[in-house]
PDB file of C-alpha atoms in Angstrom:
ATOM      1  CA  UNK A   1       7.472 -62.726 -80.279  1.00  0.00           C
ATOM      2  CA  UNK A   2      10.146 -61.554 -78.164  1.00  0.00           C
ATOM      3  CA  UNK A   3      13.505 -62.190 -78.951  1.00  0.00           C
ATOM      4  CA  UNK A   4      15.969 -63.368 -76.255  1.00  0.00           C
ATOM      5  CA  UNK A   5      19.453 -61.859 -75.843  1.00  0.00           C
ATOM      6  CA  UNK A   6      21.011 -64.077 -73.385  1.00  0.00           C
ATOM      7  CA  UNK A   7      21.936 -66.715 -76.142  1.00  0.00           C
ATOM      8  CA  UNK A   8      23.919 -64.226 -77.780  1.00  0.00           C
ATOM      9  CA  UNK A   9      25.426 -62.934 -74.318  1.00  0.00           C
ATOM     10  CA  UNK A  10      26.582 -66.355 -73.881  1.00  0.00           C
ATOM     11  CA  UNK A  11      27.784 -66.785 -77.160  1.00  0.00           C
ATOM     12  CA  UNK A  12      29.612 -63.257 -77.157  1.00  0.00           C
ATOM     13  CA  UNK A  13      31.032 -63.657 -73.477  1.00  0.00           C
ATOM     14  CA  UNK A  14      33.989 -66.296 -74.054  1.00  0.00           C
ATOM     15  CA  UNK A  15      35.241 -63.671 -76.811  1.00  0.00           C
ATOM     16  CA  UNK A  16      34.973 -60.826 -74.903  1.00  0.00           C
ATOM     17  CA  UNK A  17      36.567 -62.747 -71.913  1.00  0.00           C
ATOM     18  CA  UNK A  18      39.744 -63.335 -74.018  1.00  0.00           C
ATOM     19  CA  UNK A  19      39.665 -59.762 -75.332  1.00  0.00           C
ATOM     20  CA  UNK A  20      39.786 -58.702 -71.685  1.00  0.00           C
ATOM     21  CA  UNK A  21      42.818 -61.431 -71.304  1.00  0.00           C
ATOM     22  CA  UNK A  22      44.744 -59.596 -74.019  1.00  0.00           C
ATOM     23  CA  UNK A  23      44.069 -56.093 -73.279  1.00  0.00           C
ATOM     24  CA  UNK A  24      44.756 -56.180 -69.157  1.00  0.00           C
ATOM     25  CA  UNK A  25      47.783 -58.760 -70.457  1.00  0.00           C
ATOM     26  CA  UNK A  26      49.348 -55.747 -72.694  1.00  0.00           C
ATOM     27  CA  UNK A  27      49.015 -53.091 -69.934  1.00  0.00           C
ATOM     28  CA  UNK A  28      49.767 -55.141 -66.743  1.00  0.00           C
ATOM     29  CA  UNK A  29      51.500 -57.978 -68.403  1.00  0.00           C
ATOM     30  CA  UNK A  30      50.689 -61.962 -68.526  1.00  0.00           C
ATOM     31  CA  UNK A  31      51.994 -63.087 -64.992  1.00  0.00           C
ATOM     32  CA  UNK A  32      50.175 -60.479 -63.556  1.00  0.00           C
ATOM     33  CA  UNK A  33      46.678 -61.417 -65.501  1.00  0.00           C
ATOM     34  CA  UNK A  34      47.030 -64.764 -64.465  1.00  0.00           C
ATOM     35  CA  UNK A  35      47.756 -63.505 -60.933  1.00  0.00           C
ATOM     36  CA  UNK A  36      44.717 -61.398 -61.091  1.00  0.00           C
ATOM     37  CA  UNK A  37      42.443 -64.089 -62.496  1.00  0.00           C
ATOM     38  CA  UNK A  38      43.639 -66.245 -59.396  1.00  0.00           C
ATOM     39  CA  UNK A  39      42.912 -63.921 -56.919  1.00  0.00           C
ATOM     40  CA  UNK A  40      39.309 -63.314 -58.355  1.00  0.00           C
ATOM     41  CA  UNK A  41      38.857 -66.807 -58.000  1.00  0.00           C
ATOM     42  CA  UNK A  42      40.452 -67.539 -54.587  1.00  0.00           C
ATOM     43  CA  UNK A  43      38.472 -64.313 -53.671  1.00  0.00           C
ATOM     44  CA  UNK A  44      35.113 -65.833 -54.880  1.00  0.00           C
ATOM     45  CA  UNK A  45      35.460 -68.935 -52.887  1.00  0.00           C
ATOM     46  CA  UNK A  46      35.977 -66.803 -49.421  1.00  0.00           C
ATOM     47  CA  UNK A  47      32.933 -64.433 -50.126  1.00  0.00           C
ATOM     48  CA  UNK A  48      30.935 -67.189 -51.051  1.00  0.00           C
ATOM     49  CA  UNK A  49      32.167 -68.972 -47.604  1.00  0.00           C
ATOM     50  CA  UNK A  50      32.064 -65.833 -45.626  1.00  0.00           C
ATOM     51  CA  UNK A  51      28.809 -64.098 -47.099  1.00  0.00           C
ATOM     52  CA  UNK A  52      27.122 -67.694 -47.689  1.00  0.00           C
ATOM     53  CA  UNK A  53      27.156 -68.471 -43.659  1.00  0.00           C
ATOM     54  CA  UNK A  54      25.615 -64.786 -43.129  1.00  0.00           C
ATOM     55  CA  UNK A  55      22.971 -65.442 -45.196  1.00  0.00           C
ATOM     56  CA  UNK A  56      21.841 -68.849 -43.699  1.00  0.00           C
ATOM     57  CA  UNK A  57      22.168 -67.138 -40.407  1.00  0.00           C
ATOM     58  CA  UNK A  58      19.961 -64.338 -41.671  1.00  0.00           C
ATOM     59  CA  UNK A  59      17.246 -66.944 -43.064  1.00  0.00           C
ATOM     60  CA  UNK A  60      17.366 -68.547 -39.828  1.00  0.00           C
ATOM     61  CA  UNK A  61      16.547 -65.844 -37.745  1.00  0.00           C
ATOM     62  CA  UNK A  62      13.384 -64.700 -40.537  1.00  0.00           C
ATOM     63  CA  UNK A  63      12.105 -68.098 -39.846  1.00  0.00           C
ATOM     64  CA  UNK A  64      12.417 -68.063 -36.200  1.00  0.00           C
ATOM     65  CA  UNK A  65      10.568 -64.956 -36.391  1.00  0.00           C
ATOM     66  CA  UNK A  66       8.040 -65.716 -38.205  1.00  0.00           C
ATOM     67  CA  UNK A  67       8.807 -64.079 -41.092  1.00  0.00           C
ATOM     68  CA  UNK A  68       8.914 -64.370 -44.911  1.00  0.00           C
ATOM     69  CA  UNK A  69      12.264 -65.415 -45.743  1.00  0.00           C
ATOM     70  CA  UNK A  70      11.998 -65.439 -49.484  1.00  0.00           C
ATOM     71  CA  UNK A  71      13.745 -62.163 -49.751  1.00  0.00           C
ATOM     72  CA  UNK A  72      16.903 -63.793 -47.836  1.00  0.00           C
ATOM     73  CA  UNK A  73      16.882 -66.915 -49.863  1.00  0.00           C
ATOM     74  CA  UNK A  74      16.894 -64.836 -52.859  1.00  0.00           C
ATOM     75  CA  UNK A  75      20.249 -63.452 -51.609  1.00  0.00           C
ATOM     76  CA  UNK A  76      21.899 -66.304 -51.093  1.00  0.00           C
ATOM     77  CA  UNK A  77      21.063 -67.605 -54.493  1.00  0.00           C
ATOM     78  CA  UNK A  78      22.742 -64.311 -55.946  1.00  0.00           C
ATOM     79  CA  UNK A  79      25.635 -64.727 -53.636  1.00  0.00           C
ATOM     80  CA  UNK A  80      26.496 -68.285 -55.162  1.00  0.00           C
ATOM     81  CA  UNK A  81      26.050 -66.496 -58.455  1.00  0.00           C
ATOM     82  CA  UNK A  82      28.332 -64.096 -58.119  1.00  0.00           C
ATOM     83  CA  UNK A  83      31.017 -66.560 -56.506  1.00  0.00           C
ATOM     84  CA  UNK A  84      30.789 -68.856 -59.364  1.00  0.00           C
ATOM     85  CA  UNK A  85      31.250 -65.942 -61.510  1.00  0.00           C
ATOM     86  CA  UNK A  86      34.205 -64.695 -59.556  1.00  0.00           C
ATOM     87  CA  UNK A  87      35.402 -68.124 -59.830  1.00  0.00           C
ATOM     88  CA  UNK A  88      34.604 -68.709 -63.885  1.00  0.00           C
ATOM     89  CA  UNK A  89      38.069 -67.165 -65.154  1.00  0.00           C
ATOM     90  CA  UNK A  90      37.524 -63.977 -66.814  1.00  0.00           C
ATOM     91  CA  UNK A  91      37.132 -60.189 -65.863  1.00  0.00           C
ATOM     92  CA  UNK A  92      34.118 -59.656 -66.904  1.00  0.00           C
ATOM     93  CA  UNK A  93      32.002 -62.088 -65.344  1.00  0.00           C
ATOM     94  CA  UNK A  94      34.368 -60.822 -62.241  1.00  0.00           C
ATOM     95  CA  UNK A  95      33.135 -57.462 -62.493  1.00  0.00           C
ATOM     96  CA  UNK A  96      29.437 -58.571 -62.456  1.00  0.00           C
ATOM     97  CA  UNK A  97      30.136 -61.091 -60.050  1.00  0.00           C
ATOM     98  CA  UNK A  98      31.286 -58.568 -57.336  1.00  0.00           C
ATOM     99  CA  UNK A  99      28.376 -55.985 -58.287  1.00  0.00           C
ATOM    100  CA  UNK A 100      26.344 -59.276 -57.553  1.00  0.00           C
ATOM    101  CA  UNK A 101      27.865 -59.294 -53.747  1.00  0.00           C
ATOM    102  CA  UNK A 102      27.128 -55.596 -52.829  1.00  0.00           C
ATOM    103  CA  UNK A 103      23.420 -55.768 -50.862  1.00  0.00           C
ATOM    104  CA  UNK A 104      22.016 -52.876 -52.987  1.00  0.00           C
ATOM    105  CA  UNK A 105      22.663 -54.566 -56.193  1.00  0.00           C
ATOM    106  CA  UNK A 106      21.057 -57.785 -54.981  1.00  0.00           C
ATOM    107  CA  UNK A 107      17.811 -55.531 -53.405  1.00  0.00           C
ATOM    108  CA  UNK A 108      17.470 -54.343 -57.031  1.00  0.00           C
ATOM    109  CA  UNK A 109      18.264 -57.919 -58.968  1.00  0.00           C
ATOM    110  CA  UNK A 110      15.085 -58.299 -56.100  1.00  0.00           C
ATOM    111  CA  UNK A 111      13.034 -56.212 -56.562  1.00  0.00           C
ATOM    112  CA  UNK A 112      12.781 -56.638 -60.223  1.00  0.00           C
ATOM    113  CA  UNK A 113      12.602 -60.713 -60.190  1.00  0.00           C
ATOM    114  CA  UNK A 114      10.679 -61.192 -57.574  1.00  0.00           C
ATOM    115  CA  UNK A 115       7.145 -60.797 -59.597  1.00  0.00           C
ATOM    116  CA  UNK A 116       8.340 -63.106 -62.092  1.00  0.00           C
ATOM    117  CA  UNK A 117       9.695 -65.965 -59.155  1.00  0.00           C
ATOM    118  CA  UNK A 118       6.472 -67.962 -57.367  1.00  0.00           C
ATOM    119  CA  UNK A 119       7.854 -69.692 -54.192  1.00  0.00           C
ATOM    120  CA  UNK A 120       5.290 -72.819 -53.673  1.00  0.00           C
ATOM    121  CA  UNK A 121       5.716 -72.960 -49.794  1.00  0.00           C
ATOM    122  CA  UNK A 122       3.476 -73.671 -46.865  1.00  0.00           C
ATOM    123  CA  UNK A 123       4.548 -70.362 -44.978  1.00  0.00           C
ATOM    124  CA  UNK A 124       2.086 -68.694 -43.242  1.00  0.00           C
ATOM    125  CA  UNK A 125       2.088 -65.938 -40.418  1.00  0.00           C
ATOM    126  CA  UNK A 126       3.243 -68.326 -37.616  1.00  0.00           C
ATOM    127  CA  UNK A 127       5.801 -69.666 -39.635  1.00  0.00           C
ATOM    128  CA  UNK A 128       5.932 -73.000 -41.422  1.00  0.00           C
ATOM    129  CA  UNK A 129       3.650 -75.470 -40.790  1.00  0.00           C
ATOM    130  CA  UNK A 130       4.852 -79.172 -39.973  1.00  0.00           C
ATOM    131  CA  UNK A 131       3.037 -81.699 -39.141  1.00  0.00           C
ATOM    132  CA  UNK A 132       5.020 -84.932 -38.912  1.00  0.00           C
ATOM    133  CA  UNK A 133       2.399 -87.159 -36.715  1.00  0.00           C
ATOM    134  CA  UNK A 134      -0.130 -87.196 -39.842  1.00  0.00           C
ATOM    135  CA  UNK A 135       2.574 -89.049 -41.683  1.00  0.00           C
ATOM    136  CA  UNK A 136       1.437 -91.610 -43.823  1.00  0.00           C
ATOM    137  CA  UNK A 137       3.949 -94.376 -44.948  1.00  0.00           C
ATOM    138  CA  UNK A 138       3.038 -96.316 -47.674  1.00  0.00           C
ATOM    139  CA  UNK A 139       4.596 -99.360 -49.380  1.00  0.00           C
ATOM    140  CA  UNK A 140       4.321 -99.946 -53.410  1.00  0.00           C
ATOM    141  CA  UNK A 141       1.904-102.519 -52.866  1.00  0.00           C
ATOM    142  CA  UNK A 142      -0.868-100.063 -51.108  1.00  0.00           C
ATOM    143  CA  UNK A 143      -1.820 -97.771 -53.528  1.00  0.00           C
ATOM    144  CA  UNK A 144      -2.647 -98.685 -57.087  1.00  0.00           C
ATOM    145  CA  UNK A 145      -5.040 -96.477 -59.376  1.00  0.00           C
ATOM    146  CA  UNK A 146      -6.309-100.045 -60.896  1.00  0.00           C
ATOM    147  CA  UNK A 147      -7.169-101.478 -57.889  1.00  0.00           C
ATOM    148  CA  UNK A 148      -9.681 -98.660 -57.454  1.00  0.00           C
ATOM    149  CA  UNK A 149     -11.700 -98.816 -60.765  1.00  0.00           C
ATOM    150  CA  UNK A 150     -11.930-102.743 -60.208  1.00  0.00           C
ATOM    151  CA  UNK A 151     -12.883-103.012 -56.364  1.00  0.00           C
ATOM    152  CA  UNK A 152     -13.796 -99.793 -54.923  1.00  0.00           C
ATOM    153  CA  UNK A 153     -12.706 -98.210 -51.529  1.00  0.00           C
ATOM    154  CA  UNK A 154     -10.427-100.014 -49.634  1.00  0.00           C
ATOM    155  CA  UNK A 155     -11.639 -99.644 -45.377  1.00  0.00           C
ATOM    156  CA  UNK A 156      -8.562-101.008 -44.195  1.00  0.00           C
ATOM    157  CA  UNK A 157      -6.053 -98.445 -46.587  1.00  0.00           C
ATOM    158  CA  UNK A 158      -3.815 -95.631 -44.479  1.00  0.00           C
ATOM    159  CA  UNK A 159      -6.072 -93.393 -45.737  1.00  0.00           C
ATOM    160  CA  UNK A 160      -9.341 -94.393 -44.174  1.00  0.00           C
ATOM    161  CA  UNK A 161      -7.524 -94.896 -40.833  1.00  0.00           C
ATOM    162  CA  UNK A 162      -6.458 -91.459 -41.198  1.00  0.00           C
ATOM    163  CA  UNK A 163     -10.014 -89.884 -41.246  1.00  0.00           C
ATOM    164  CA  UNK A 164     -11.209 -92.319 -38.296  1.00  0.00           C
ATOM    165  CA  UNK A 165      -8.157 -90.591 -36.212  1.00  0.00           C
TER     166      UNK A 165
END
């Protein structure tokens, strides 16, 4: 059985956070740590806004062209990691929040998650499919597994008229 460390990272972390506090505190001093840790967080919410909008733009334009846009998505998802992370108060969840904005970082976090993530989609090469005129709206009252073991196929249900289209 394999044994996972992330309970003990996040166990560990708030220590090490406050270690960080007191050790950049006695070189810099305490105004300036508490300067620092507001910058990292003011700084976390303008990547996020700035990086955030590139993104969507960037998935945008991979769906437009047909594309795959998991990749993209997967960035974004990293990018509002690493801006909550900038934003959590600490320097070390700082430090591995800004590795978590540079693109190469992200293409590895990608490469190496990305056989362990399954994206349910209906993508295919021309893009998504949608078909909103085979919409079928349904009250409570029309479907009922009951009423199907008792009385058998319904010819006036949604369904039937759907086949007869």
């Amino acid at each position: 059985m394999r044994i996972s460390l992330l309970p003990l990272f996040l166990l560990a972390l708030p220590l090490l956070e406050i270690a960080g506090f007191v050790i950049v505190g006695r070189e810099v001093g305490a105004l300036a740590t508490v300067g620092l840790v507001l910058a990292s967080s003011i700084a976390g919410v303008l990547l996020l806004r700035h990086q955030g909008f590139g993104v969507m733009a960037r998935v945008r334009a991979e769906m437009d062209a047909g594309h795959d846009p998991s990749r993209h998505l997967a960035h974004g998802a990293m990018i509002v990691v690493a801006a909550i992370l900038l934003i959590i108060p600490g320097f070390i969840t700082d430090i591995i929040g800004l590795l978590l904005f540079l693109p190469p970082v992200r293409d590895l976090a990608w490469r190496r998650f990305k056989g362990r993530i399954v994206v349910a989609t209906d993508f295919s090469a021309g893009g998504f499919r949608r078909s909103r005129d085979r919409v079928i709206d349904l009250d409570d009252g029309d479907y009922s597994r009951e009423d199907d073991f008792k009385r058998g196929p319904d010819h006036n249900s949604p369904w039937r008229r759907l086949k007869d289209d």
